[in-house]
CSV table of C-alpha atoms and ligand atoms in Angstrom, one decimal:
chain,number,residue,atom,x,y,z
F,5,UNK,CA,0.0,0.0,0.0
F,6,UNK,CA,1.6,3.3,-0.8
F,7,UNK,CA,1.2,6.1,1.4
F,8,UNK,CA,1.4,10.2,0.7
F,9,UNK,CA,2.4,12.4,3.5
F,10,UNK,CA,2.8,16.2,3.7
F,11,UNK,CA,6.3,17.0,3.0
F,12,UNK,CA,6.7,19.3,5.7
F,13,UNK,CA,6.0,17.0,8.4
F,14,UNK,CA,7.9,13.8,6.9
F,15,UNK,CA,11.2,13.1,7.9
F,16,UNK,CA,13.8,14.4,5.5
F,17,UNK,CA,14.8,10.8,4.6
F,18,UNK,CA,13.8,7.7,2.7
F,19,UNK,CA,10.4,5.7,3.6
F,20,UNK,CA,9.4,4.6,0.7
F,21,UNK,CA,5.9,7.2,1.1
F,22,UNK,CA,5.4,9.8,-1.5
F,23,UNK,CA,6.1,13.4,-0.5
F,24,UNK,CA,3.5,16.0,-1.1
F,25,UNK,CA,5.2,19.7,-1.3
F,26,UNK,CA,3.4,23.2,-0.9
F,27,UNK,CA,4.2,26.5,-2.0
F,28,UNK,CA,7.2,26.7,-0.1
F,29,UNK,CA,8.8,23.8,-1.5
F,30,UNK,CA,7.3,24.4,-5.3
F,31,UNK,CA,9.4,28.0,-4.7
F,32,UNK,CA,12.8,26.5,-3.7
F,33,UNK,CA,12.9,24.1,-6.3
F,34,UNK,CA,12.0,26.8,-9.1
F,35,UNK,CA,15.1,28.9,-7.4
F,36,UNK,CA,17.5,25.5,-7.2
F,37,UNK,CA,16.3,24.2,-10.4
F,38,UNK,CA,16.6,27.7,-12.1
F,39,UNK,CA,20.4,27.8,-11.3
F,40,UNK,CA,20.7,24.0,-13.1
F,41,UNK,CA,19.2,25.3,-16.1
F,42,UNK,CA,21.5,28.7,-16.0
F,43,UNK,CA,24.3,26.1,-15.9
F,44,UNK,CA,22.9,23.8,-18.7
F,45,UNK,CA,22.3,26.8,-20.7
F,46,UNK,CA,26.2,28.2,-20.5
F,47,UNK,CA,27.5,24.5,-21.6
F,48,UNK,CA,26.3,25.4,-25.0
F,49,UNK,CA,29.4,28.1,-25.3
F,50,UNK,CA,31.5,25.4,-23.4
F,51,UNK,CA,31.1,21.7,-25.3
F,52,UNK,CA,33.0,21.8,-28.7
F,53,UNK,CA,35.6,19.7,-29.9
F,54,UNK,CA,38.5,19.2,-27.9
F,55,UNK,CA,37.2,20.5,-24.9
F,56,UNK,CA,37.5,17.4,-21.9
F,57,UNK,CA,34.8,16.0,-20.0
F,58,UNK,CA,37.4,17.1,-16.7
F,59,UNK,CA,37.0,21.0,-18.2
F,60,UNK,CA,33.3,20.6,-18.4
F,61,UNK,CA,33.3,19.1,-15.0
F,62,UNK,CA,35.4,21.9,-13.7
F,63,UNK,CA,33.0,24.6,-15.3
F,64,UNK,CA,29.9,23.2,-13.4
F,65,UNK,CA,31.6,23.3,-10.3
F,66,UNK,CA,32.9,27.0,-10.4
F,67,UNK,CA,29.3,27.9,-11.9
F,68,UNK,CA,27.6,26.5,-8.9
F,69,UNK,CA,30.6,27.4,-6.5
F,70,UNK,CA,29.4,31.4,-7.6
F,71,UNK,CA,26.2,30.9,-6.8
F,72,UNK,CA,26.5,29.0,-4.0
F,73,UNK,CA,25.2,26.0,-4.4
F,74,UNK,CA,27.0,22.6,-4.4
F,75,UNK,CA,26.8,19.7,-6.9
F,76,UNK,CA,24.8,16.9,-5.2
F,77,UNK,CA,26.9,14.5,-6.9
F,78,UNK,CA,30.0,15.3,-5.3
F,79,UNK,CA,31.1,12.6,-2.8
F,80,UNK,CA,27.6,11.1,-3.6
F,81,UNK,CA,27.8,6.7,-3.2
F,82,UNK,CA,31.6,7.3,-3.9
F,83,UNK,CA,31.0,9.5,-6.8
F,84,UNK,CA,33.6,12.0,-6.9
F,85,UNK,CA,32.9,14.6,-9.9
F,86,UNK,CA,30.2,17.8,-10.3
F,87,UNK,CA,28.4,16.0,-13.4
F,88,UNK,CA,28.1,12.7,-15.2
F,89,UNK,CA,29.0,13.3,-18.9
F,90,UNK,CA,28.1,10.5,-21.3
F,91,UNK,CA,29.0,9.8,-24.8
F,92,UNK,CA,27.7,8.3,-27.5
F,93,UNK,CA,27.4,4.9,-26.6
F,94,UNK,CA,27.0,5.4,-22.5
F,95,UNK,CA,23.3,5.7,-21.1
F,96,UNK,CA,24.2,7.4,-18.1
F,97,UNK,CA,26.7,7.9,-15.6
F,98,UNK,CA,29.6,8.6,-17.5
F,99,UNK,CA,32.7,9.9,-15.8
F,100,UNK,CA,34.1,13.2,-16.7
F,101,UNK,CA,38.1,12.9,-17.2
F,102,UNK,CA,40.6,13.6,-19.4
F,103,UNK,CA,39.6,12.9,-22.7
F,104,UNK,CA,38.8,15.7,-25.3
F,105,UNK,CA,35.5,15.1,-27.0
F,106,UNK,CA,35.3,14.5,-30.8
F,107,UNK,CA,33.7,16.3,-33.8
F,108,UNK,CA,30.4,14.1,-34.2
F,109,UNK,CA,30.2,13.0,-30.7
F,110,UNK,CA,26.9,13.7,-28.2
F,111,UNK,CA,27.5,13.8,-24.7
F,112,UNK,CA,24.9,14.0,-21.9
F,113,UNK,CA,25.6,16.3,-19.2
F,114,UNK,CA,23.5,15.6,-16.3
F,115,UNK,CA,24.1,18.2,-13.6
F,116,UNK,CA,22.1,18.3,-9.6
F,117,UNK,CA,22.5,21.4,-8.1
F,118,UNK,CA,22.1,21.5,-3.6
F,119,UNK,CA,21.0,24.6,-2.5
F,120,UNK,CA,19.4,24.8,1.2
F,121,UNK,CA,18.4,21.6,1.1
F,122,UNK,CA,16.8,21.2,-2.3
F,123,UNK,CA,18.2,19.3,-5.2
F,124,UNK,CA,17.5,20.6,-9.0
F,125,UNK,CA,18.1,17.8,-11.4
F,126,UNK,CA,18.1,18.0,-15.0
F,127,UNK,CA,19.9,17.0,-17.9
F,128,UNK,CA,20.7,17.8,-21.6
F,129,UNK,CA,22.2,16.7,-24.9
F,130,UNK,CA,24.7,18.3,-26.6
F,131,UNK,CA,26.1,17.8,-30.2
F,132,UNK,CA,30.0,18.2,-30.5
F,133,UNK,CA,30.2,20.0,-34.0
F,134,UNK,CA,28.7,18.9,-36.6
F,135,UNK,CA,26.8,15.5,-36.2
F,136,UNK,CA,25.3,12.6,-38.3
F,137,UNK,CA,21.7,12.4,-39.1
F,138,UNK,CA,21.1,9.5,-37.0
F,139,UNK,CA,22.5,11.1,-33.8
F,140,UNK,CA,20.0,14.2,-34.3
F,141,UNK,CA,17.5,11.9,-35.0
F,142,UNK,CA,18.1,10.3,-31.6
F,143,UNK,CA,18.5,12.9,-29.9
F,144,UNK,CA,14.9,14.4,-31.4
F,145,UNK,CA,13.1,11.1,-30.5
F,146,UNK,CA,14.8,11.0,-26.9
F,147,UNK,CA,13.8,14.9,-26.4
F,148,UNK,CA,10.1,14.1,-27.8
F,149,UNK,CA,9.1,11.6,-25.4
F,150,UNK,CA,10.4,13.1,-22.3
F,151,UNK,CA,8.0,15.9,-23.4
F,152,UNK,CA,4.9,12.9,-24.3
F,153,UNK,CA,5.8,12.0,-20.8
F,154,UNK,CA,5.5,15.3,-19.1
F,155,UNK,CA,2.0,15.9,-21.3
F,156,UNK,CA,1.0,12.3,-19.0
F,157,UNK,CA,1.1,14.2,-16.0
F,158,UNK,CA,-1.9,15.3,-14.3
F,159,UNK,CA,-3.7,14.3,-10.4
F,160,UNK,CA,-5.7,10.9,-10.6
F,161,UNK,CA,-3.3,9.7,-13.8
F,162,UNK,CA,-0.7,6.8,-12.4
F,163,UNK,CA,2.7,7.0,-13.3
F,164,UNK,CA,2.3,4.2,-15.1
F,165,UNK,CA,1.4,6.4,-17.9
F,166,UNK,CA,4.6,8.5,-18.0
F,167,UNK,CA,6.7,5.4,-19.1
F,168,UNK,CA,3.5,3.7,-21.5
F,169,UNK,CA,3.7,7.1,-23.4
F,170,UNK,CA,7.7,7.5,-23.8
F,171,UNK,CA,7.7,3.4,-24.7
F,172,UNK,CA,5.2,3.7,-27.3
F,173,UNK,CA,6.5,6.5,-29.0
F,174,UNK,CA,10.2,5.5,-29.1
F,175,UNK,CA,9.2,2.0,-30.5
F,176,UNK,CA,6.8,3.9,-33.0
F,177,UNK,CA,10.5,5.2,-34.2
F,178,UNK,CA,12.0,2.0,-33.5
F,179,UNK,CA,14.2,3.2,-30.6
F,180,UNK,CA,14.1,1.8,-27.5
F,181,UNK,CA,13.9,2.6,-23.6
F,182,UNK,CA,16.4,1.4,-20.9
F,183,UNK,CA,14.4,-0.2,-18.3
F,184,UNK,CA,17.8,-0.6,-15.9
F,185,UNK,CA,17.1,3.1,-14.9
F,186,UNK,CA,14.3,5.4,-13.6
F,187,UNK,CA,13.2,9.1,-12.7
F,188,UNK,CA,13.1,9.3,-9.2
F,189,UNK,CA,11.2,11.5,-6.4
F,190,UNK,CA,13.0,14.5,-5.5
F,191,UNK,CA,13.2,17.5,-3.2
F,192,UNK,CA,14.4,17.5,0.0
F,193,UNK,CA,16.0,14.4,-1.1
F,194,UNK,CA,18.2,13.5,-4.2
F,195,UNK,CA,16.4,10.1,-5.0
F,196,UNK,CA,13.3,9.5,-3.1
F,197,UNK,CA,9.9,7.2,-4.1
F,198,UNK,CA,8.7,6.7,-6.2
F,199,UNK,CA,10.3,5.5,-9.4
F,200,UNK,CA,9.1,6.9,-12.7
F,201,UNK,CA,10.0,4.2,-15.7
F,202,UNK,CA,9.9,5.1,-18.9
F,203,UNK,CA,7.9,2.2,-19.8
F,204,UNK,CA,5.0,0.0,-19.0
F,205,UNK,CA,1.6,0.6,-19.3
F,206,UNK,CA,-0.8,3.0,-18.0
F,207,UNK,CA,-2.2,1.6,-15.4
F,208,UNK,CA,0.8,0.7,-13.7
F,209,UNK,CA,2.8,2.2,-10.5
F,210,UNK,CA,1.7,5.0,-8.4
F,211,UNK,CA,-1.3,7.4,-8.7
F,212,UNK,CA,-0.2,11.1,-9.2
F,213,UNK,CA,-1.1,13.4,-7.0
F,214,UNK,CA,-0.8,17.9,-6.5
F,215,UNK,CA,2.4,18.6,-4.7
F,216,UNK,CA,4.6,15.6,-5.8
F,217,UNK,CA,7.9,16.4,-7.2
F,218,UNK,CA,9.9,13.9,-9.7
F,219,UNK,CA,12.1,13.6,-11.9
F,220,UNK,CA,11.3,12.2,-15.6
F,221,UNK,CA,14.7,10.9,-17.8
F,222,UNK,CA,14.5,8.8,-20.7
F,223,UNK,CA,17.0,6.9,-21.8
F,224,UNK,CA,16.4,6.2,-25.4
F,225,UNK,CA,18.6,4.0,-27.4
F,226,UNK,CA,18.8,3.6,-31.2
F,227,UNK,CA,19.5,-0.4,-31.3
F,228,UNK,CA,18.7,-2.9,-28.4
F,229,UNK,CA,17.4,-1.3,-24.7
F,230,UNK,CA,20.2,-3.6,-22.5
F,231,UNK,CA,22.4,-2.0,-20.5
F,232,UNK,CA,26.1,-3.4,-18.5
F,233,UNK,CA,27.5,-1.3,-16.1
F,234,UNK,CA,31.2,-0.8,-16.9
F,235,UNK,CA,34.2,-1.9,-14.0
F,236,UNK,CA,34.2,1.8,-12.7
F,237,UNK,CA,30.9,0.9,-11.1
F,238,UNK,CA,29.4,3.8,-12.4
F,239,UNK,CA,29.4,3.6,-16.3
F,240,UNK,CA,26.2,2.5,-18.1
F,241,UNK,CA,26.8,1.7,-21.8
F,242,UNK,CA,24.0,0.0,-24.5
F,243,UNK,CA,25.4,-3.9,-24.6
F,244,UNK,CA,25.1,-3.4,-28.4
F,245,UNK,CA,27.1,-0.3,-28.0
F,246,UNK,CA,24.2,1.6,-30.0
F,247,UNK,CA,24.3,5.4,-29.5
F,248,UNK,CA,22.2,6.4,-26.8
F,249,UNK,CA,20.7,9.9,-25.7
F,250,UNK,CA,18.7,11.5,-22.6
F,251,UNK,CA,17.2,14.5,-21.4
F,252,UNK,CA,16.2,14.9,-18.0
F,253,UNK,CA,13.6,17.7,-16.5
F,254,UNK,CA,12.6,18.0,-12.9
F,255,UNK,CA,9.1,18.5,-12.3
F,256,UNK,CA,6.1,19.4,-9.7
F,257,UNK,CA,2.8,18.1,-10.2
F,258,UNK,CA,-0.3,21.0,-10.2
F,259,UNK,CA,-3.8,20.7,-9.7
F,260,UNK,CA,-4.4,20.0,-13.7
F,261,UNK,CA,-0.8,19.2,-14.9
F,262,UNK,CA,2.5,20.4,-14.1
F,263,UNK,CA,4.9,22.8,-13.8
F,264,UNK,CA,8.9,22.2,-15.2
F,265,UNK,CA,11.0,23.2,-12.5
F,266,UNK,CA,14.2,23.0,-14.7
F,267,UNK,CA,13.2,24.8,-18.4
F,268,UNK,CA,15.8,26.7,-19.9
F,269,UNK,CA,15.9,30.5,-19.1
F,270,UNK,CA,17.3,30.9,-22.5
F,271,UNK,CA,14.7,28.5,-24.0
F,272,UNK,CA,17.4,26.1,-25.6
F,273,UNK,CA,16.7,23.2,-23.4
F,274,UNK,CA,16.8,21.7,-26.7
F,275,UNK,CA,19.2,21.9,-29.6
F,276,UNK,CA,20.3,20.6,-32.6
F,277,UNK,CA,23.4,21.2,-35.2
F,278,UNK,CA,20.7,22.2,-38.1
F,279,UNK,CA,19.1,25.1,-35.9
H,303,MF3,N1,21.7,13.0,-11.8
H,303,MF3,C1,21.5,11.6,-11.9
H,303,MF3,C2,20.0,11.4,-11.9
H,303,MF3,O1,19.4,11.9,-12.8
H,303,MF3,C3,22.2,10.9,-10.8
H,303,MF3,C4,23.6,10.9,-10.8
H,303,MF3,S1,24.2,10.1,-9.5
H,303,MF3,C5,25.9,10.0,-9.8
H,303,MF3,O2,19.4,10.8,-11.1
H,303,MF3,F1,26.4,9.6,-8.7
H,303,MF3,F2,26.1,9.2,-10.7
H,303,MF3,F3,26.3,11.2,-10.1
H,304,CO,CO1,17.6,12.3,-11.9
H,305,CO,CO1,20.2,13.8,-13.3
């Protein structure tokens, strides 16, 4: 039996019962989330070829260390970086390092800001130059159904029918979604309940309800949906080693929808080469 609880008198820890946030929450995350977006926004001058994953990294430190907030990431299970950053081929979790990214790469920077409390997590693509058709493609699909997925939001809906609308659409373009990762509740809390898949059907998991704040992140892949985790512990790649793209936007459910905490001030949340 699940179990909703009014965020302000719920312990600030895990219990497997869903969070319900008021005004005061709804504002912090629009200010945390806002500063995650600012961040996402001024990678777009930053990623190019020959620029590392370490220098990205760097940059979304010193961006946050301004504004003082701190990456959630840092230190976080043993993770030891400000952002994942993942190429091509990896799903999620990549590790930023010393490696200069390539002309025709596309890299995932996935970035949670801290900031009294509140985590803002979101996440983008980014070409590197100038990129093949298939990659845009992908990265159109992927970007597509996270916003089917937010259009599935809405009180008395379960979240079932997030992931039934993002798996029926990919598979309409024959793409696929990982199942081996989720969208998560969020908050007061990096990764709370419940989990949002990216797949299933509608009438599955949790129902939604006003003031519950979650993440939604499809992983979309171009070949088969299976994922290994590499030795690092940490890197997800496709097992077919088909590219692979995600976006990532947190959000707070509203009395007849929802509200995206983490939209671009600059409005180019999403991107592509040919624009
Ligand atoms: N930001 C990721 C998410 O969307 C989580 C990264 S955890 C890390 O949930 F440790 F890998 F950084
Ligand atoms: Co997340
Ligand atoms: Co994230």
């Amino acid at each position: 039996m699940v179990t909703y609880v009014n965020a302000d008198s719920a312990p600030i820890k895990y219990t497997g019962q869903i969070k319900l946030y008021g005004p005061e929450g709804f504002a912090a995350m629009r200010k945390v989330c806002a500063i995650t977006s600012e961040c996402l926004d001024a990678l777009n001058d930053i990623v190019k070829p020959g620029v590392t994953t370490n220098e990205i990294d760097r940059f979304v430190f010193e961006f946050g260390a301004d504004r003082g907030v701190v990456p959630a990431t840092l230190n976080y299970r043993g993770y030891t970086k400000s952002s994942c950053t993942s190429i091509n081929h990896v799903v999620c979790h990549g590790i930023p390092d010393d490696k200069p990214l390539r002309e025709g790469d596309i890299v995932n920077i996935d970035i949670t800001f801290l900031q009294d409390g509140w985590y803002g997590d979101s996440s983008r693509m980014y070409a590197v130059g100038q990129i093949k058709r298939a990659a845009e493609r992908l990265m159109e699909v992927t970007y597509e159904s996270l916003l089917r997925g937010i259009a599935a939001v809405k009180p008395g809906a379960k979240t079932g029918a997030i992931g039934a609308a993002i798996q029926s659409y990919v598979e309409s373009e024959r793409c696929s979604a990982v199942r081996d990762f989720c969208g998560h509740g969020v908050g007061q809390l990096f990764h709370d309940a419940p989990n949002i898949l990216h797949y299933g059907k509608a009438t599955d998991g949790i129902e939604m309800r006003e003031g519950m704040i979650f993440t939604i992140e499809p992983m979309i892949n171009l070949g088969k949906p299976d994922v290994k985790v590499l030795k690092d512990g940490w890197t997800a790649v496709t097992r077919d080693r088909s590219l692979t793209a995600q976006y990532e936007h947190t959000i707070g459910v509203t009395k007849d929808g929802c509200e995206i905490f983490t939209l671009s001030p600059k409005d180019i949340f999403y991107t592509t080469t040919s624009k």
